[in-house]
XYZ file of C-alpha atoms in Angstrom:
470
model
C 6.801 -28.574 1.098
C 3.327 -26.577 1.242
C 0.514 -28.157 0.037
C -2.930 -26.278 -0.350
C -6.475 -27.850 -1.128
C -8.316 -25.521 -3.709
C -11.581 -25.144 -3.049
C -14.229 -23.722 -5.560
C -15.247 -20.772 -3.555
C -16.456 -17.987 -5.963
C -19.607 -19.435 -7.366
C -22.197 -17.627 -9.011
C -24.838 -18.012 -6.194
C -22.252 -16.524 -3.441
C -21.585 -13.158 -5.843
C -25.357 -12.500 -6.550
C -26.399 -13.026 -2.751
C -23.365 -10.361 -1.849
C -24.710 -8.084 -4.513
C -28.500 -8.211 -3.724
C -27.773 -8.021 0.148
C -25.363 -5.182 -0.043
C -27.860 -3.207 -2.193
C -30.768 -3.944 0.413
C -28.331 -2.549 3.129
C -28.135 0.526 0.972
C -31.493 1.382 1.730
C -32.709 5.218 1.455
C -30.732 6.561 4.041
C -28.265 9.824 3.259
C -25.067 7.232 3.458
C -24.597 3.413 3.256
C -23.859 1.606 6.496
C -20.350 0.664 6.172
C -20.493 -1.317 9.375
C -23.257 -3.780 7.912
C -21.343 -3.852 4.387
C -18.209 -4.988 6.526
C -20.299 -7.514 8.528
C -21.415 -8.931 5.376
C -18.281 -8.797 3.305
C -16.528 -10.823 6.159
C -19.239 -13.407 6.176
C -18.932 -13.688 2.500
C -15.093 -14.056 2.847
C -15.358 -16.376 5.294
C -17.408 -18.771 3.112
C -14.844 -18.198 0.617
C -12.586 -19.404 3.286
C -9.260 -18.506 1.282
C -6.542 -19.682 3.405
C -7.668 -21.201 6.795
C -4.501 -23.144 6.743
C -2.352 -20.042 7.507
C -4.101 -19.607 10.728
C -1.857 -19.031 13.807
C -0.062 -16.323 15.894
C -0.716 -12.649 15.721
C 1.272 -11.034 12.347
C 1.839 -7.677 13.764
C 5.529 -6.754 12.942
C 5.864 -9.850 11.144
C 9.335 -8.486 9.744
C 10.818 -8.915 13.301
C 11.219 -12.660 12.828
C 14.252 -11.881 10.891
C 15.865 -10.661 14.030
C 17.641 -7.752 12.086
C 18.148 -4.465 13.985
C 19.232 -3.046 10.553
C 16.005 -4.229 8.740
C 14.027 -2.644 11.700
C 15.607 0.546 11.431
C 15.169 0.846 7.882
C 11.467 0.091 8.266
C 10.680 2.595 11.003
C 12.843 5.386 9.037
C 10.499 4.732 6.006
C 7.265 5.407 7.960
C 8.723 8.360 9.112
C 10.614 9.922 6.501
C 8.981 8.768 3.297
C 8.024 11.725 1.218
C 4.660 10.001 -0.390
C 3.730 9.019 3.083
C 3.983 12.948 4.154
C 2.062 13.916 1.063
C -0.584 11.350 1.897
C -0.825 12.520 5.785
C -0.970 16.086 4.652
C -4.088 15.330 2.260
C -5.464 13.526 4.790
C -5.526 16.555 7.185
C -6.976 18.598 4.168
C -9.554 16.121 3.695
C -10.453 16.142 7.429
C -10.320 20.406 7.390
C -13.047 20.243 4.628
C -15.140 17.780 6.452
C -15.410 20.243 9.461
C -16.139 23.132 7.263
C -18.875 21.158 5.680
C -20.275 20.194 9.147
C -20.200 23.910 9.653
C -22.951 24.102 7.222
C -25.316 23.107 10.280
C -24.835 26.399 11.786
C -26.159 29.609 11.265
C -23.787 31.665 9.079
C -23.184 35.257 8.777
C -20.815 38.550 8.883
C -20.408 41.519 11.224
C -19.966 44.747 9.765
C -19.338 47.967 11.665
C -18.607 51.237 9.464
C -18.060 55.212 10.229
C -18.689 57.810 8.309
C -17.854 61.383 8.313
C -18.951 64.128 5.720
C -18.965 67.874 5.182
C -21.194 69.735 3.021
C -21.345 73.601 2.931
C -19.233 73.719 6.375
C -21.598 71.358 7.980
C -20.061 68.399 9.002
C -22.318 65.148 9.370
C -21.004 61.829 11.034
C -22.663 58.618 10.575
C -21.920 55.316 12.510
C -23.757 51.848 12.036
C -23.016 48.318 13.577
C -25.073 45.458 11.887
C -24.734 41.352 12.459
C -26.572 39.282 9.266
C -27.230 35.728 10.307
C -28.443 33.156 7.082
C -29.227 29.672 8.308
C -30.123 26.993 5.762
C -32.707 24.536 7.815
C -31.584 21.111 6.880
C -35.135 19.948 6.768
C -34.962 17.435 3.821
C -31.416 15.868 4.758
C -29.329 17.592 1.694
C -26.625 19.361 4.060
C -26.419 15.813 5.965
C -25.845 14.370 2.912
C -23.082 16.444 1.879
C -21.311 15.786 5.204
C -21.898 11.976 5.102
C -20.055 12.811 1.595
C -17.197 14.581 3.280
C -16.651 11.995 5.826
C -16.785 9.273 3.739
C -14.197 11.108 1.347
C -11.916 11.513 4.550
C -12.390 7.938 5.279
C -11.158 6.721 2.109
C -8.316 8.861 2.000
C -7.268 7.602 5.463
C -7.642 3.789 3.967
C -5.193 5.120 1.255
C -2.992 6.085 3.977
C -3.030 3.012 5.197
C -2.487 1.229 2.037
C 0.555 3.149 1.077
C 2.143 2.099 4.386
C 1.632 -1.672 3.687
C 3.246 -0.890 0.087
C 6.182 1.114 1.972
C 6.605 -1.725 4.468
C 6.546 -4.607 2.152
C 8.858 -2.511 -0.367
C 11.306 -2.160 1.833
C 11.721 -5.829 3.151
C 11.963 -6.938 -0.342
C 14.712 -4.725 -1.095
C 16.807 -5.603 1.860
C 16.165 -9.046 1.019
C 17.330 -8.409 -2.496
C 20.466 -6.393 -1.121
C 21.656 -9.242 1.087
C 20.944 -11.724 -1.724
C 23.047 -10.004 -4.088
C 25.663 -9.634 -1.346
C 25.921 -13.109 -0.992
C 25.809 -13.735 -4.982
C 28.805 -11.342 -5.051
C 30.840 -13.290 -2.219
C 30.270 -16.722 -4.145
C 31.047 -15.339 -7.364
C 34.283 -13.725 -5.993
C 35.220 -17.058 -4.381
C 34.907 -19.045 -7.670
C 36.881 -16.170 -9.833
C 39.659 -16.922 -7.000
C 39.389 -20.791 -7.581
C 39.626 -20.338 -11.172
C 42.727 -18.248 -10.936
C 44.354 -20.669 -8.904
C 43.662 -23.517 -11.369
C 44.770 -21.193 -13.990
C 48.227 -20.888 -12.397
C 48.405 -24.611 -11.807
C 47.418 -25.382 -15.391
C 49.931 -22.937 -16.714
C 52.628 -24.885 -14.834
C 51.438 -28.077 -16.284
C 51.109 -26.862 -19.459
C 54.953 -25.721 -19.199
C 55.577 -29.557 -18.141
C 53.841 -30.645 -20.929
C 51.654 -32.402 -18.460
C 48.455 -30.671 -19.359
C 47.128 -29.211 -22.805
C 46.368 -25.897 -23.610
C 42.348 -26.865 -24.310
C 42.225 -27.027 -20.353
C 43.812 -23.802 -19.969
C 41.765 -22.207 -22.192
C 38.226 -23.516 -21.128
C 39.467 -22.351 -17.357
C 40.356 -18.995 -18.984
C 36.867 -18.985 -20.414
C 34.914 -19.910 -17.108
C 36.924 -17.012 -15.294
C 35.785 -14.673 -18.056
C 32.258 -15.561 -17.412
C 32.265 -15.440 -13.915
C 34.378 -11.799 -14.100
C 31.379 -10.655 -16.299
C 28.791 -11.480 -13.488
C 30.152 -8.866 -11.124
C 29.257 -5.771 -12.969
C 25.755 -6.584 -13.226
C 25.657 -7.869 -9.364
C 27.169 -4.571 -8.210
C 24.432 -2.851 -10.576
C 21.816 -4.716 -8.671
C 23.562 -3.634 -5.305
C 23.407 -0.042 -6.118
C 19.687 -0.557 -7.631
C 18.507 -2.020 -4.174
C 20.467 0.710 -2.056
C 18.429 3.221 -4.810
C 15.295 1.918 -3.945
C 15.801 1.542 -0.180
C 16.881 5.094 -0.047
C 13.793 6.577 -1.876
C 11.513 4.495 0.358
C 13.491 6.275 3.731
C 13.785 9.766 2.066
C 17.554 9.380 1.644
C 19.942 9.862 -1.038
C 21.698 6.645 -2.238
C 25.220 7.548 -1.091
C 23.874 7.978 2.091
C 22.636 4.193 2.844
C 25.156 2.610 4.956
C 24.128 -1.109 5.122
C 26.147 -3.955 5.959
C 25.870 -7.526 5.295
C 24.095 -10.079 7.498
C 25.451 -13.257 7.288
C 22.901 -16.264 6.922
C 20.065 -13.696 6.471
C 18.812 -15.836 3.519
C 18.465 -18.734 5.790
C 16.177 -16.954 7.869
C 13.000 -18.906 9.024
C 10.014 -16.509 8.218
C 6.971 -18.458 9.073
C 3.700 -17.059 7.386
C 0.945 -17.326 10.074
C -2.123 -15.204 9.888
C -4.200 -15.022 13.095
C -7.703 -14.677 11.343
C -6.654 -15.068 7.463
C -10.217 -14.324 6.253
C -10.598 -11.285 8.473
C -7.221 -10.195 7.196
C -8.615 -10.074 3.843
C -11.971 -8.480 4.879
C -10.123 -5.517 6.543
C -7.692 -4.827 3.803
C -7.393 -0.936 3.330
C -7.754 -1.290 -0.707
C -11.574 -2.788 0.145
C -12.090 -0.122 2.802
C -11.112 2.428 0.411
C -13.569 1.314 -2.201
C -16.336 1.043 0.106
C -16.006 4.687 1.188
C -15.615 5.713 -2.496
C -18.981 3.963 -2.825
C -20.356 5.699 0.512
C -19.179 9.321 -0.860
C -20.857 8.398 -4.264
C -23.954 7.213 -2.601
C -24.418 10.376 -0.184
C -23.854 12.570 -3.151
C -26.430 11.045 -5.060
C -28.410 11.537 -2.144
C -27.770 15.197 -1.920
C -28.448 15.740 -5.763
C -31.751 14.210 -5.120
C -32.460 16.483 -2.172
C -31.945 19.472 -4.612
C -35.013 18.946 -6.209
C -37.024 19.573 -2.876
C -37.417 23.345 -1.606
C -34.923 24.947 0.383
C -35.636 26.833 3.382
C -33.558 29.014 5.390
C -33.993 31.875 7.740
C -32.310 35.264 7.204
C -31.967 38.376 9.524
C -29.964 41.221 10.683
C -29.879 43.354 13.795
C -27.751 46.608 13.783
C -27.464 50.158 15.331
C -27.275 53.391 13.446
C -25.999 56.300 14.905
C -26.529 60.055 13.293
C -24.449 63.075 14.271
C -22.637 60.212 16.857
C -20.092 62.334 18.199
C -21.162 61.356 21.807
C -23.103 58.269 20.610
C -26.572 60.089 20.543
C -29.512 60.226 18.090
C -28.877 56.060 17.566
C -31.550 54.062 16.184
C -31.767 50.351 16.452
C -32.998 48.162 13.663
C -33.678 44.318 13.033
C -35.252 41.970 10.728
C -36.209 38.428 10.302
C -37.050 36.647 7.117
C -37.987 33.142 6.434
C -37.319 32.449 2.921
C -38.677 29.285 0.871
C -36.812 28.664 -2.452
C -37.667 25.904 -5.065
C -35.819 25.366 -8.396
C -38.862 24.430 -10.241
C -37.624 26.038 -13.601
C -34.138 24.509 -13.087
C -36.198 20.833 -12.857
C -34.553 19.592 -16.087
C -30.782 20.320 -15.125
C -31.435 19.362 -11.599
C -32.831 15.719 -12.636
C -29.882 15.694 -14.971
C -27.511 15.792 -12.126
C -29.365 13.567 -10.166
C -29.284 10.686 -12.810
C -25.661 11.578 -13.293
C -24.612 10.940 -9.662
C -27.008 7.915 -9.679
C -24.787 6.600 -12.261
C -21.581 6.962 -10.808
C -22.811 5.567 -7.360
C -23.934 2.680 -9.289
C -20.212 2.495 -10.863
C -18.449 3.278 -7.624
C -20.599 -0.013 -6.291
C -19.560 -2.029 -9.170
C -15.843 -0.763 -8.369
C -16.118 -1.838 -4.918
C -17.533 -5.379 -5.932
C -14.161 -5.592 -8.415
C -11.904 -4.586 -5.549
C -13.369 -7.384 -3.249
C -13.336 -10.133 -5.805
C -9.461 -8.782 -6.661
C -8.374 -8.789 -3.252
C -9.518 -12.489 -2.685
C -7.875 -13.414 -6.186
C -4.758 -11.803 -5.247
C -4.663 -13.720 -1.767
C -5.283 -16.792 -3.580
C -2.731 -16.194 -5.947
C 0.162 -15.210 -3.058
C -0.574 -18.337 -1.653
C 0.153 -20.312 -4.705
C 2.925 -18.381 -5.618
C 4.237 -19.268 -2.054
C 3.578 -22.940 -2.375
C 5.622 -22.605 -5.819
C 8.340 -20.757 -4.441
C 8.999 -22.977 -1.541
C 8.707 -26.213 -3.297
C 11.583 -24.832 -5.903
C 13.637 -23.607 -3.093
C 13.507 -27.092 -1.694
C 14.654 -28.742 -5.030
C 17.060 -26.259 -5.106
C 18.774 -27.078 -1.919
C 18.602 -30.609 -2.989
C 20.122 -29.990 -6.520
C 23.087 -28.001 -4.570
C 23.586 -30.517 -1.867
C 24.202 -33.284 -4.632
C 26.175 -31.018 -7.213
C 28.361 -30.018 -4.238
C 28.718 -33.916 -3.259
C 29.729 -34.402 -6.946
C 32.145 -31.986 -7.140
C 33.900 -33.438 -3.948
C 34.113 -37.029 -5.805
C 35.000 -35.334 -9.197
C 38.236 -33.324 -7.157
C 38.977 -36.798 -5.245
C 38.573 -38.643 -8.768
C 40.870 -36.152 -10.430
C 43.468 -36.254 -8.007
C 43.730 -39.826 -8.055
C 43.963 -39.501 -11.993
C 40.237 -41.298 -12.821
C 38.838 -38.430 -14.830
C 40.538 -35.547 -17.029
C 40.971 -32.141 -15.671
C 37.809 -30.963 -17.984
C 35.695 -33.015 -16.265
C 36.652 -31.517 -13.001
C 36.169 -28.151 -14.458
C 32.237 -29.134 -15.684
C 31.693 -30.502 -11.842
C 32.840 -26.972 -10.793
C 30.424 -25.496 -13.025
C 27.618 -27.274 -11.970
C 28.035 -26.624 -8.245
C 28.435 -23.096 -9.235
C 25.276 -23.172 -11.062
C 23.475 -24.775 -8.310
C 24.553 -22.519 -5.494
C 23.721 -19.589 -7.531
C 20.367 -21.146 -7.937
C 19.969 -22.233 -4.463
C 20.837 -18.457 -3.457
C 18.039 -16.902 -6.289
C 15.156 -19.558 -4.745
C 16.085 -18.151 -1.325
C 15.499 -14.868 -2.322
C 12.314 -15.917 -4.142
C 10.978 -17.868 -1.437
C 11.406 -14.918 1.211
C 10.086 -12.484 -1.035
C 7.038 -14.850 -1.808
C 6.353 -14.834 2.235
C 6.424 -11.044 2.398
C 4.174 -10.841 -0.607
C 1.812 -13.189 1.385
C 1.989 -11.117 4.433
C 1.340 -8.071 2.158
C -1.866 -9.782 0.869
C -3.135 -10.579 4.475
C -2.520 -7.185 5.354
C -5.889 -6.452 7.119
C -4.640 -6.808 11.003
C -0.997 -5.653 10.769
C -1.712 -2.460 8.634
C -4.101 -1.174 11.655
C -1.046 -1.717 14.153
C 0.589 0.506 11.406
C -1.634 3.273 11.830
C -1.895 2.974 15.598
C 1.991 2.979 16.258
C 2.739 5.590 13.450
């Protein structure tokens, strides 16, 4: 059994304090300080104390606890072959390239032009050639370019966190799919055993009916149970194919390429849920970091929009060589020019102010979304713990039920052989143990999936290792 003490953690004062402190940390810089926000968030979640009872060993590669090379291979294959993952990785590379292009705005921009002309007029041939280099340098005196660079950097970091979140979902889905597949294999085995037992019972009953010892009622009841169990097989087969299809999609394969074998006793695996630092594992979740970087991007764009109200100062210039009748590089002339320029869009002020206000609202919206993600992450973490408690307790009761139902069936068999009970009661006892055994398997599956969901909720540490290793 698992018990959990409920704490009133998300009281109004804590949320208000978190909000005001975060706004203060933003200040008037061109970007928010993500590290300070992260420290504040860790302090906030530490006060919440969501799951100190889970503290334990390092949770990196937690799925290795199943001791299944086949599962480990599926996880590794998914992290390499998954097409959604490849798409996200390429999008991240695109974001990083755009960041490099934005940083290049700090440097002078320009071009080199080389031309040559040869013309004839009244049998007079004239040649002319030129070589010029033009430079335009936007001086970032008021920090507009810096704000745009910060926005591009935050956008790239947000994409990186989205990639980490996708890896968490892929690993968790692979493990859940594999648990479901192994569970359906066990369900099929149990149903097949019950069908065989019922067929044997029907053969015995037919002989007893012919002898006049048993009646048609017992025989028909047994045939009905047989049909009921046979009707379960198509559903189990479909569930297995569905699990294979899910795993194939996650690992970038076709379903007919999946060659999985049954691992005996897999559902009895002792998957312990232990998190090295549960509170920190919540604070480092990729969805929280992604929301923080989205807020940082919106804030930097808001700063850039406000800087657009200020003058734009730049230096323009060119230098070149002009050659007349330049068949032997003679009669050349050198020329150059430097032009400081101040451009101030005073007449566009109404439009610029409107753009600044619009971006400011987007920044506030991004911050509100960030707060919502934080609270949602805490709630999801608490809910995953409650779900784990529920499934673990249900599995414990299901195990006890199966034990008692099996004992009752053994007793019913002995009593029937001694003639103490009719055959219908033996059939009822067989049906009870079948239902109990099926419930035991289903709760085993649900219990393991609940544990996987808990690791999925507290993913801050082990998801970082995925980024490092893959």
